[in-house]
PDB file of C-alpha atoms in Angstrom:
ATOM      1  CA  PHE A  18      -3.952  25.848 -27.100  1.00 77.00           C
ATOM      2  CA  ILE A  19      -6.495  25.107 -30.090  1.00 77.00           C
ATOM      3  CA  GLY A  20      -9.682  27.351 -30.276  1.00 74.00           C
ATOM      4  CA  ASN A  21     -12.839  25.367 -30.997  1.00 73.00           C
ATOM      5  CA  ASP A  22     -12.536  25.873 -34.566  1.00 73.00           C
ATOM      6  CA  GLY A  23      -9.330  23.632 -34.558  1.00 71.00           C
ATOM      7  CA  GLY A  24      -6.844  25.793 -35.072  1.00 76.00           C
ATOM      8  CA  GLY A  25      -4.152  27.694 -33.617  1.00 77.00           C
ATOM      9  CA  SER A  26      -0.684  29.189 -33.084  1.00 80.00           C
ATOM     10  CA  ILE A  27       2.788  27.168 -32.507  1.00 83.00           C
ATOM     11  CA  GLY A  28       3.879  30.027 -29.818  1.00 85.00           C
ATOM     12  CA  ASP A  29       1.093  29.001 -27.822  1.00 88.00           C
ATOM     13  CA  ALA A  30       1.710  25.400 -28.948  1.00 88.00           C
ATOM     14  CA  ILE A  31       6.027  26.116 -26.962  1.00 91.00           C
ATOM     15  CA  ILE A  32       3.590  28.687 -24.332  1.00 92.00           C
ATOM     16  CA  ALA A  33       1.132  24.535 -23.095  1.00 93.00           C
ATOM     17  CA  LEU A  34       4.415  22.143 -23.666  1.00 95.00           C
ATOM     18  CA  ASN A  35       6.605  24.590 -21.899  1.00 95.00           C
ATOM     19  CA  TYR A  36       3.865  25.371 -18.315  1.00 96.00           C
ATOM     20  CA  VAL A  37       3.197  21.779 -18.450  1.00 96.00           C
ATOM     21  CA  ALA A  38       6.977  20.525 -18.415  1.00 96.00           C
ATOM     22  CA  ASN A  39       7.708  22.886 -15.997  1.00 96.00           C
ATOM     23  CA  ARG A  40       5.156  21.240 -13.194  1.00 96.00           C
ATOM     24  CA  GLY A  41       7.107  18.184 -13.535  1.00 95.00           C
ATOM     25  CA  VAL A  42       4.386  16.040 -16.211  1.00 96.00           C
ATOM     26  CA  LYS A  43       6.159  13.211 -17.421  1.00 97.00           C
ATOM     27  CA  ILE A  44       4.235  12.086 -20.620  1.00 98.00           C
ATOM     28  CA  ILE A  45       3.475  14.560 -22.621  1.00 97.00           C
ATOM     29  CA  ASN A  46       0.093  13.613 -24.964  1.00 96.00           C
ATOM     30  CA  MET A  47       0.533  16.109 -29.054  1.00 93.00           C
ATOM     31  CA  SER A  48      -2.431  15.262 -30.242  1.00 88.00           C
ATOM     32  CA  TRP A  49      -1.896  17.217 -33.267  1.00 82.00           C
ATOM     33  CA  GLY A  50       0.863  18.094 -35.879  1.00 72.00           C
ATOM     34  CA  LEU A  51       1.269  20.441 -38.283  1.00 66.00           C
ATOM     35  CA  ASP A  52       0.453  20.517 -42.657  1.00 60.00           C
ATOM     36  CA  ALA A  53       3.607  18.014 -44.264  1.00 53.00           C
ATOM     37  CA  CYS A  54       6.886  18.873 -44.609  1.00 53.00           C
ATOM     38  CA  VAL A  55       6.367  21.859 -41.923  1.00 59.00           C
ATOM     39  CA  VAL A  56       9.981  22.977 -39.977  1.00 64.00           C
ATOM     40  CA  VAL A  57       9.657  24.801 -36.913  1.00 72.00           C
ATOM     41  CA  PRO A  58      13.463  25.806 -35.929  1.00 81.00           C
ATOM     42  CA  ASN A  59      11.458  27.292 -32.494  1.00 87.00           C
ATOM     43  CA  LEU A  60       8.850  24.087 -32.351  1.00 88.00           C
ATOM     44  CA  GLN A  61      12.413  21.369 -32.719  1.00 90.00           C
ATOM     45  CA  SER A  62      14.318  22.982 -30.532  1.00 93.00           C
ATOM     46  CA  THR A  63      11.213  23.319 -26.985  1.00 94.00           C
ATOM     47  CA  LEU A  64      10.828  19.519 -27.859  1.00 94.00           C
ATOM     48  CA  GLN A  65      14.372  19.205 -27.842  1.00 95.00           C
ATOM     49  CA  GLN A  66      14.626  20.481 -24.662  1.00 96.00           C
ATOM     50  CA  LEU A  67      11.305  18.633 -24.112  1.00 97.00           C
ATOM     51  CA  ASN A  68      13.480  15.790 -24.273  1.00 96.00           C
ATOM     52  CA  ASP A  69      16.816  16.279 -23.100  1.00 96.00           C
ATOM     53  CA  ARG A  70      14.375  16.509 -19.861  1.00 97.00           C
ATOM     54  CA  GLY A  71      13.499  13.107 -20.466  1.00 97.00           C
ATOM     55  CA  ILE A  72      10.080  13.930 -20.922  1.00 98.00           C
ATOM     56  CA  ILE A  73       8.485  11.602 -23.164  1.00 98.00           C
ATOM     57  CA  LEU A  74       6.322  12.716 -26.138  1.00 97.00           C
ATOM     58  CA  VAL A  75       3.351  10.879 -27.468  1.00 97.00           C
ATOM     59  CA  THR A  76       2.530  12.675 -30.828  1.00 96.00           C
ATOM     60  CA  ALA A  77       0.062  11.675 -32.974  1.00 95.00           C
ATOM     61  CA  ALA A  78       1.149  10.316 -36.263  1.00 95.00           C
ATOM     62  CA  GLY A  79      -1.239  11.955 -38.797  1.00 93.00           C
ATOM     63  CA  ASN A  80      -4.701  10.799 -40.392  1.00 93.00           C
ATOM     64  CA  GLY A  81      -3.327  11.040 -43.945  1.00 89.00           C
ATOM     65  CA  ASN A  82      -4.125  13.149 -47.185  1.00 88.00           C
ATOM     66  CA  SER A  83      -6.790  15.481 -48.675  1.00 85.00           C
ATOM     67  CA  ARG A  84      -8.188  11.748 -50.752  1.00 90.00           C
ATOM     68  CA  GLY A  85      -7.391   9.588 -46.642  1.00 87.00           C
ATOM     69  CA  MET A  86      -4.927   8.068 -47.102  1.00 94.00           C
ATOM     70  CA  GLY A  87      -2.223   7.488 -44.670  1.00 94.00           C
ATOM     71  CA  ILE A  88       1.220   8.309 -46.086  1.00 93.00           C
ATOM     72  CA  ASN A  89       3.832   6.203 -44.976  1.00 95.00           C
ATOM     73  CA  MET A  90       5.735   8.842 -42.605  1.00 93.00           C
ATOM     74  CA  ASP A  91       9.107   8.126 -43.526  1.00 94.00           C
ATOM     75  CA  ILE A  92       9.108   8.954 -46.895  1.00 93.00           C
ATOM     76  CA  ASN A  93       6.848  11.982 -46.270  1.00 90.00           C
ATOM     77  CA  PRO A  94       7.178  13.216 -43.246  1.00 89.00           C
ATOM     78  CA  ALA A  95       4.790  15.091 -40.830  1.00 84.00           C
ATOM     79  CA  TYR A  96       5.816  17.354 -37.767  1.00 84.00           C
ATOM     80  CA  ALA A  97       6.094  17.006 -34.789  1.00 85.00           C
ATOM     81  CA  SER A  98       6.020  13.039 -35.196  1.00 85.00           C
ATOM     82  CA  ALA A  99       8.635  13.371 -37.490  1.00 85.00           C
ATOM     83  CA  TYR A 100      11.084  14.301 -34.721  1.00 87.00           C
ATOM     84  CA  ASN A 101      11.282  11.736 -34.094  1.00 88.00           C
ATOM     85  CA  PHE A 102      13.510  12.060 -30.820  1.00 95.00           C
ATOM     86  CA  LEU A 103      14.808  10.278 -28.246  1.00 96.00           C
ATOM     87  CA  TYR A 104      12.293   9.900 -26.080  1.00 97.00           C
ATOM     88  CA  GLN A 105       9.462  10.447 -28.853  1.00 97.00           C
ATOM     89  CA  ILE A 106       6.027   7.896 -28.912  1.00 97.00           C
ATOM     90  CA  ASN A 107       4.487   8.454 -32.570  1.00 96.00           C
ATOM     91  CA  VAL A 108       1.529   6.929 -32.195  1.00 97.00           C
ATOM     92  CA  ALA A 109      -0.498   5.453 -36.073  1.00 97.00           C
ATOM     93  CA  ALA A 110      -4.092   4.116 -34.911  1.00 97.00           C
ATOM     94  CA  SER A 111      -5.611   0.506 -35.171  1.00 95.00           C
ATOM     95  CA  THR A 112      -8.639  -0.471 -36.358  1.00 93.00           C
ATOM     96  CA  SER A 113     -10.256  -3.387 -33.036  1.00 89.00           C
ATOM     97  CA  SER A 114      -8.863  -5.953 -35.387  1.00 88.00           C
ATOM     98  CA  ASN A 115      -5.502  -4.257 -34.833  1.00 90.00           C
ATOM     99  CA  PHE A 116      -4.959  -4.030 -38.930  1.00 91.00           C
ATOM    100  CA  LEU A 117      -3.922  -0.304 -39.660  1.00 93.00           C
ATOM    101  CA  ILE A 118      -7.457   2.189 -40.674  1.00 94.00           C
ATOM    102  CA  GLY A 119      -6.113   3.499 -44.227  1.00 94.00           C
ATOM    103  CA  PHE A 120      -6.176   7.431 -43.261  1.00 95.00           C
ATOM    104  CA  SER A 121      -3.757   6.429 -40.650  1.00 96.00           C
ATOM    105  CA  ASN A 122       0.140   8.136 -41.103  1.00 95.00           C
ATOM    106  CA  TYR A 123       2.563   4.875 -40.624  1.00 96.00           C
ATOM    107  CA  GLY A 124       5.372   4.599 -41.305  1.00 96.00           C
ATOM    108  CA  ARG A 125       8.691   1.518 -40.349  1.00 95.00           C
ATOM    109  CA  LYS A 126      11.116   3.782 -39.482  1.00 94.00           C
ATOM    110  CA  ALA A 127       9.324   6.862 -37.863  1.00 94.00           C
ATOM    111  CA  VAL A 128       6.377   5.587 -36.308  1.00 96.00           C
ATOM    112  CA  HIS A 129       6.374   3.532 -33.754  1.00 96.00           C
ATOM    113  CA  VAL A 130       3.710   2.035 -33.014  1.00 97.00           C
ATOM    114  CA  ALA A 131      -0.317   1.908 -33.877  1.00 97.00           C
ATOM    115  CA  ALA A 132      -2.864   1.830 -30.629  1.00 97.00           C
ATOM    116  CA  PRO A 133      -7.042   1.922 -31.444  1.00 96.00           C
ATOM    117  CA  GLY A 134      -8.022   5.214 -33.223  1.00 96.00           C
ATOM    118  CA  VAL A 135     -11.010   4.423 -34.565  1.00 96.00           C
ATOM    119  CA  GLY A 136     -14.639   4.815 -33.074  1.00 95.00           C
ATOM    120  CA  ILE A 137     -13.180   5.828 -29.806  1.00 95.00           C
ATOM    121  CA  TYR A 138     -15.705   7.645 -27.646  1.00 95.00           C
ATOM    122  CA  SER A 139     -14.009  11.251 -26.186  1.00 91.00           C
ATOM    123  CA  THR A 140     -15.143  14.609 -24.701  1.00 88.00           C
ATOM    124  CA  VAL A 141     -16.394  17.085 -26.767  1.00 85.00           C
ATOM    125  CA  PRO A 142     -18.516  20.985 -26.443  1.00 84.00           C
ATOM    126  CA  ASN A 143     -20.823  21.032 -23.751  1.00 89.00           C
ATOM    127  CA  ASN A 144     -20.418  18.478 -21.735  1.00 93.00           C
ATOM    128  CA  GLU A 145     -21.345  16.139 -23.916  1.00 94.00           C
ATOM    129  CA  VAL A 146     -20.178  12.807 -25.855  1.00 96.00           C
ATOM    130  CA  GLU A 147     -18.703  11.454 -29.404  1.00 95.00           C
ATOM    131  CA  THR A 148     -17.091   8.874 -31.464  1.00 96.00           C
ATOM    132  CA  MET A 149     -13.966  10.328 -33.242  1.00 94.00           C
ATOM    133  CA  SER A 150     -11.440   8.835 -35.222  1.00 95.00           C
ATOM    134  CA  GLY A 151      -8.043   9.583 -36.013  1.00 95.00           C
ATOM    135  CA  THR A 152      -4.453   8.902 -34.501  1.00 95.00           C
ATOM    136  CA  SER A 153      -5.152  11.948 -32.089  1.00 94.00           C
ATOM    137  CA  MET A 154      -8.124   9.168 -30.531  1.00 95.00           C
ATOM    138  CA  ALA A 155      -4.745   6.584 -30.290  1.00 97.00           C
ATOM    139  CA  ALA A 156      -2.294   9.023 -28.599  1.00 97.00           C
ATOM    140  CA  PRO A 157      -3.598   9.362 -26.033  1.00 96.00           C
ATOM    141  CA  VAL A 158      -4.392   5.598 -25.419  1.00 97.00           C
ATOM    142  CA  VAL A 159      -0.618   5.109 -26.138  1.00 98.00           C
ATOM    143  CA  SER A 160       0.326   8.581 -23.515  1.00 98.00           C
ATOM    144  CA  GLY A 161      -1.746   6.287 -20.478  1.00 97.00           C
ATOM    145  CA  ALA A 162      -0.110   3.487 -20.908  1.00 98.00           C
ATOM    146  CA  ALA A 163       3.489   4.821 -20.416  1.00 98.00           C
ATOM    147  CA  ALA A 164       1.045   6.965 -17.431  1.00 98.00           C
ATOM    148  CA  LEU A 165       0.556   3.631 -15.991  1.00 97.00           C
ATOM    149  CA  LEU A 166       3.807   1.868 -16.739  1.00 97.00           C
ATOM    150  CA  TRP A 167       5.804   4.530 -14.725  1.00 97.00           C
ATOM    151  CA  SER A 168       2.948   4.192 -12.025  1.00 97.00           C
ATOM    152  CA  ALA A 169       4.290   0.717 -11.533  1.00 97.00           C
ATOM    153  CA  VAL A 170       8.077   1.384 -12.101  1.00 97.00           C
ATOM    154  CA  PRO A 171       8.738   5.006 -10.608  1.00 96.00           C
ATOM    155  CA  THR A 172      12.401   4.759 -10.646  1.00 97.00           C
ATOM    156  CA  ALA A 173      11.924   3.646 -14.711  1.00 97.00           C
ATOM    157  CA  SER A 174      13.840   6.314 -17.164  1.00 97.00           C
ATOM    158  CA  ALA A 175      12.272   7.560 -19.595  1.00 97.00           C
ATOM    159  CA  GLN A 176      14.168   5.232 -22.382  1.00 97.00           C
ATOM    160  CA  GLN A 177      13.142   2.120 -20.542  1.00 98.00           C
ATOM    161  CA  ILE A 178       9.539   3.209 -20.544  1.00 98.00           C
ATOM    162  CA  LYS A 179       9.603   3.831 -23.911  1.00 97.00           C
ATOM    163  CA  LYS A 180      11.507   0.194 -24.384  1.00 97.00           C
ATOM    164  CA  ALA A 181       8.821  -1.953 -22.638  1.00 97.00           C
ATOM    165  CA  LEU A 182       5.914  -0.374 -24.528  1.00 97.00           C
ATOM    166  CA  ILE A 183       6.888  -1.225 -27.844  1.00 96.00           C
ATOM    167  CA  GLN A 184       8.438  -4.418 -27.164  1.00 96.00           C
ATOM    168  CA  SER A 185       5.635  -5.275 -25.616  1.00 95.00           C
ATOM    169  CA  VAL A 186       3.538  -4.361 -28.533  1.00 95.00           C
ATOM    170  CA  ASP A 187       0.296  -7.185 -30.033  1.00 93.00           C
ATOM    171  CA  ARG A 188       0.918  -8.405 -33.316  1.00 90.00           C
ATOM    172  CA  ASN A 189      -0.981  -9.869 -35.218  1.00 81.00           C
ATOM    173  CA  PRO A 190       1.192 -12.216 -38.430  1.00 79.00           C
ATOM    174  CA  SER A 191      -2.038 -11.002 -40.409  1.00 77.00           C
ATOM    175  CA  ALA A 192      -1.677  -7.549 -40.388  1.00 75.00           C
ATOM    176  CA  LEU A 193       1.997  -6.862 -41.813  1.00 76.00           C
ATOM    177  CA  LEU A 194       1.981  -3.084 -40.619  1.00 87.00           C
ATOM    178  CA  GLU A 195       4.864  -0.875 -41.691  1.00 92.00           C
ATOM    179  CA  ILE A 196       5.578   0.720 -38.168  1.00 95.00           C
ATOM    180  CA  SER A 197       8.369  -0.029 -36.354  1.00 94.00           C
ATOM    181  CA  SER A 198       7.398  -2.210 -33.972  1.00 95.00           C
ATOM    182  CA  GLY A 199       4.921  -4.004 -35.842  1.00 93.00           C
ATOM    183  CA  GLY A 200       2.400  -4.370 -33.433  1.00 94.00           C
ATOM    184  CA  VAL A 201      -0.500  -2.618 -31.619  1.00 96.00           C
ATOM    185  CA  ILE A 202      -0.156  -1.556 -28.233  1.00 94.00           C
ATOM    186  CA  ASN A 203      -0.865  -3.501 -25.154  1.00 87.00           C
TER     187      ASN A 203
END
């Protein structure tokens, strides 16, 4: 639902979310967000319905403010990650040394885990590959880990998958990550 210009409508996002949910997906990666503090009732309602169906929603926590500094989501929420539904996993971006990168949003209540989000290879138009950085690069790592875990334990519930991912993070004692799990996805 996001065009080449990086923009898209909330209505199209809702259509896309329902499209994949109606085809039986168990995990939805949401590497996109809205301006800070924007609550959209239709989106919130749709995400609540998906959550109620046991679908894990993996959301990018966001890439900070216009100065490139991460924002504390506990104080200044950014959506859709700030909805924080039961089966939602909000993801910050970490470096290869398991530190949060300076632009990544964070929060001890609002952000659950960190994942590699710096210098990640990604596909771009015209069959090209580029390195990119951001929480939108970190969220797919968590989505992939959730998918691998669920494929290994297909009888697990969404709650069990989320709990296992959060409890198995790698913690760097010198990093003191300001996120609820205190660590980077393993």
